């Protein structure tokens, strides 16, 4: 299989005519970096960073040299940052994929009355996948056009063509994203069905004929019977893929010693996708628990071994109606996943299944069970992977909340960007919980450019901090008009940064490019990238993303740092779905409290908008100055004797939400994250 991440495809459909990603001017990036970091650092840290940045950006200095090398790279490559970004964001990351990296879409709870109902649903879904694959193979997907900010420009379509053709191969130091090449010699087209932690090959094209829904149901029925057969139970090899990437690479190397295992791995690596027929997960099927089942499968005792995490698309159909998709993130973004999933769900609604039962007599060859030859060494590795998955699932603190007081229409009526408003609300929530601002990531699509993926909107702006302080510490002392003006300031800062990001002029990709080109040139790592501020800037305690849907479902993912939150939101006309995650192991975080603060903040913001009715007054210079002084005195949170949020808030004017963990919540073992 050719390596995908090193070979920019030239025939990727939809990319023709798109501009190349620009390279921002060095000075702009460095200035913005300083202004993004000032309020997140102590005065001492900031002064050091300022000097380091000045030296880096001096005329004729290291920055200029690296910038010129990036300019050369931009001329040669379709997208100067793509390879750097893919490696940094995914392939070099050694963390286990479940929870830490792979997001999931959670479908509405299905009402399966009998076991056959879940198989009918699965057959219907698979038949939609095959329809969609036909569109992809014919390069017949209509080009996406941007919506929202700067609407109307065409978007790069490359990510779609990786949905069913890629595989993330684990490596000892770095993974590889590989792609199948179907044009030279047609690949066998098959889906891998996971059932009771056993893996089966379901050929979807037999004798040059694509299986129809009834055929698919017939085959799935056979698979369930084979999986149930007691004699042939094989170890749950899928668990190995849930381990850290280096560990999985090593286990795979051990497995590969046996030809039986090599053949099985080859079938999995070349499949279109996985269909995971899950056992019932448990009595509770709330949004929150369904999100957890999707992210980690319920661990070893449930469906954790019924997965193969390297494969980009894993459709989960649970016997209890808990359904969704788990995706390996490196080939595409959530927005592409949503488009594909919405197609499938609309297909299922638009072409209702007429299946009553599977064919009792079938000419179709029986699906094949994949065999594994497991030495004692493999069994030991399996035990170790299982333990780590258990720790990961015990550590996940998930909270899905449907905020029903208003949706994006209310925000639009205020003549405010809903995304910017929600981001400011997230900043307010974090401040209310923890009384400090933190480095924040919001994904911004750069699909307006060739091979565009995402850059970061640094939502922790000084204006958002000023607003958060006014709404908490200064609740009594700041007038509503002033608060409203600060809200407008925070929204304007957020919206400006958003536009900067989606037009390819944000700082994160640029700084990454400068760092990586220095590495490529075998230069010593420039000071700016060794500086503590750079580490802090990349510790995304808030990892946020808008994933809107037009069909009822929602996206969720885990935090990216041990003491952080993952906040995914889905704004609808009259409500907003928030999926908030954190790790129980961290004494600093609690998803339920974060949600509480978020809701309170959104209600306060709504009341403020209603009271002020969008009337803004000129800024008062004096107030701004007061706030700036305040900002600086508040930034000592970096000290190692960091206070618990509840302690730090004791002297504040407005009583904050107190983060208290129940004793049992802190008694979790260390999870795989380092
Ligand atoms: N007044 C009234 N309406 C406004 C407005 C204003 N000031 N500003 C924006 N709106 C409207 C927009 O026109 C849009 O209308 P629509 O719902 O009819 O399309 C709507 O509000 C939403 O716009 P906005 O909230 O500003 O957000 P957006 O849709 O432009 O999204 C990003 C902003 C950053 C989320 C988007 O550009 C992006 O990059 N999305 C990809 C994120 C991603 O990759 N997620 C997955 C990661 S895995």
mmCIF file of C-alpha atoms and ligand atoms in Angstrom, residues 90 103 147-151 155 329 332-336 408-409 411-422 441-446 448 453-455 457 488 491 494-495 498 501-502 544-548 555 557 568-569 571, ligand 1:
data_model
loop_
_atom_site.group_PDB
_atom_site.id
_atom_site.type_symbol
_atom_site.label_atom_id
_atom_site.label_comp_id
_atom_site.label_asym_id
_atom_site.label_seq_id
_atom_site.Cartn_x
_atom_site.Cartn_y
_atom_site.Cartn_z
ATOM 1 C CA UNK A 90 -1.501 12.497 14.938
ATOM 2 C CA UNK A 103 -13.871 11.067 18.211
ATOM 3 C CA UNK A 147 -21.064 28.337 5.256
ATOM 4 C CA UNK A 148 -21.085 30.818 8.125
ATOM 5 C CA UNK A 149 -18.157 33.252 8.147
ATOM 6 C CA UNK A 150 -16.906 34.064 4.609
ATOM 7 C CA UNK A 151 -19.552 31.780 3.124
ATOM 8 C CA UNK A 155 -13.726 23.632 -0.085
ATOM 9 C CA UNK A 329 -9.020 11.009 13.129
ATOM 10 C CA UNK A 332 -10.190 13.532 7.972
ATOM 11 C CA UNK A 333 -11.963 16.064 10.171
ATOM 12 C CA UNK A 334 -15.248 15.784 12.055
ATOM 13 C CA UNK A 335 -17.079 17.885 9.473
ATOM 14 C CA UNK A 336 -16.378 15.302 6.745
ATOM 15 C CA UNK A 408 -28.178 29.800 17.629
ATOM 16 C CA UNK A 409 -31.232 31.750 16.419
ATOM 17 C CA UNK A 411 -27.615 34.588 19.203
ATOM 18 C CA UNK A 412 -28.045 35.563 15.571
ATOM 19 C CA UNK A 413 -30.840 37.924 16.616
ATOM 20 C CA UNK A 414 -28.262 39.724 18.761
ATOM 21 C CA UNK A 415 -26.278 40.147 15.522
ATOM 22 C CA UNK A 416 -23.529 38.024 16.986
ATOM 23 C CA UNK A 417 -21.732 35.026 15.503
ATOM 24 C CA UNK A 418 -23.106 31.979 17.367
ATOM 25 C CA UNK A 419 -19.740 30.251 17.291
ATOM 26 C CA UNK A 420 -17.946 33.255 18.790
ATOM 27 C CA UNK A 421 -20.671 33.590 21.445
ATOM 28 C CA UNK A 422 -20.368 29.937 22.479
ATOM 29 C CA UNK A 441 -7.774 25.232 20.945
ATOM 30 C CA UNK A 442 -10.723 25.700 18.644
ATOM 31 C CA UNK A 443 -10.486 23.918 15.314
ATOM 32 C CA UNK A 444 -10.862 26.173 12.313
ATOM 33 C CA UNK A 445 -11.252 24.636 8.908
ATOM 34 C CA UNK A 446 -8.698 25.652 6.272
ATOM 35 C CA UNK A 448 -10.544 26.720 1.445
ATOM 36 C CA UNK A 453 -7.119 20.561 7.223
ATOM 37 C CA UNK A 454 -7.395 22.820 10.303
ATOM 38 C CA UNK A 455 -5.603 25.534 12.226
ATOM 39 C CA UNK A 457 -8.440 29.672 16.866
ATOM 40 C CA UNK A 488 -19.068 42.745 22.292
ATOM 41 C CA UNK A 491 -17.010 38.577 20.408
ATOM 42 C CA UNK A 494 -13.003 35.974 18.687
ATOM 43 C CA UNK A 495 -14.589 36.681 15.301
ATOM 44 C CA UNK A 498 -11.718 33.109 13.420
ATOM 45 C CA UNK A 501 -7.651 31.292 10.982
ATOM 46 C CA UNK A 502 -10.007 30.256 8.218
ATOM 47 C CA UNK A 544 -12.975 22.748 21.735
ATOM 48 C CA UNK A 545 -14.702 22.195 18.445
ATOM 49 C CA UNK A 546 -17.953 23.020 16.741
ATOM 50 C CA UNK A 547 -19.429 19.950 15.044
ATOM 51 C CA UNK A 548 -22.883 20.935 13.804
ATOM 52 C CA UNK A 555 -20.105 14.245 18.341
ATOM 53 C CA UNK A 557 -14.190 13.226 22.150
ATOM 54 C CA UNK A 568 -17.556 19.628 21.559
ATOM 55 C CA UNK A 569 -20.725 21.550 20.722
ATOM 56 C CA UNK A 571 -25.477 24.477 17.843
HETATM 57 N N1 LIG B 1 -25.109 38.191 13.000
HETATM 58 C C1 LIG B 1 -26.037 37.314 12.613
HETATM 59 N N2 LIG B 1 -25.744 36.074 12.148
HETATM 60 C C2 LIG B 1 -24.442 35.714 12.110
HETATM 61 C C3 LIG B 1 -23.422 36.591 12.530
HETATM 62 C C4 LIG B 1 -23.802 37.890 12.998
HETATM 63 N N3 LIG B 1 -22.896 38.760 13.402
HETATM 64 N N4 LIG B 1 -22.245 35.973 12.379
HETATM 65 C C5 LIG B 1 -22.512 34.751 11.878
HETATM 66 N N5 LIG B 1 -23.841 34.596 11.712
HETATM 67 C C6 LIG B 1 -24.553 33.435 11.169
HETATM 68 C C7 LIG B 1 -23.834 32.847 9.953
HETATM 69 O O1 LIG B 1 -24.217 33.489 8.774
HETATM 70 C C8 LIG B 1 -24.267 31.404 10.008
HETATM 71 O O2 LIG B 1 -25.574 31.307 9.488
HETATM 72 P P1 LIG B 1 -26.187 29.891 8.981
HETATM 73 O O3 LIG B 1 -26.496 29.086 10.217
HETATM 74 O O4 LIG B 1 -27.389 30.298 8.273
HETATM 75 O O5 LIG B 1 -25.135 29.262 8.126
HETATM 76 C C9 LIG B 1 -24.351 31.113 11.482
HETATM 77 O O6 LIG B 1 -24.510 32.375 12.117
HETATM 78 C C10 LIG B 1 -23.140 30.420 12.022
HETATM 79 O O7 LIG B 1 -22.004 31.241 11.871
HETATM 80 P P2 LIG B 1 -20.884 31.302 12.992
HETATM 81 O O8 LIG B 1 -21.452 30.967 14.307
HETATM 82 O O9 LIG B 1 -20.152 32.587 12.890
HETATM 83 O O10 LIG B 1 -19.919 30.110 12.720
HETATM 84 P P3 LIG B 1 -19.416 29.467 11.399
HETATM 85 O O11 LIG B 1 -20.469 28.592 10.859
HETATM 86 O O12 LIG B 1 -18.779 30.454 10.513
HETATM 87 O O13 LIG B 1 -18.293 28.523 12.036
HETATM 88 C C11 LIG B 1 -16.097 27.871 12.560
HETATM 89 C C12 LIG B 1 -17.082 29.028 12.534
HETATM 90 C C13 LIG B 1 -14.761 28.344 13.063
HETATM 91 C C14 LIG B 1 -16.610 26.794 13.511
HETATM 92 C C15 LIG B 1 -15.998 27.308 11.112
HETATM 93 O O14 LIG B 1 -15.453 28.270 10.255
HETATM 94 C C16 LIG B 1 -15.105 26.113 11.032
HETATM 95 O O15 LIG B 1 -13.909 26.221 10.809
HETATM 96 N N6 LIG B 1 -15.688 24.916 11.170
HETATM 97 C C17 LIG B 1 -14.945 23.698 11.165
HETATM 98 C C18 LIG B 1 -14.708 23.231 12.550
HETATM 99 C C19 LIG B 1 -14.154 21.844 12.535
HETATM 100 O O16 LIG B 1 -13.256 21.526 11.796
HETATM 101 N N7 LIG B 1 -14.733 20.984 13.383
HETATM 102 C C20 LIG B 1 -14.382 19.608 13.429
HETATM 103 C C21 LIG B 1 -13.066 19.383 14.020
HETATM 104 S S1 LIG B 1 -12.713 17.686 14.097
#
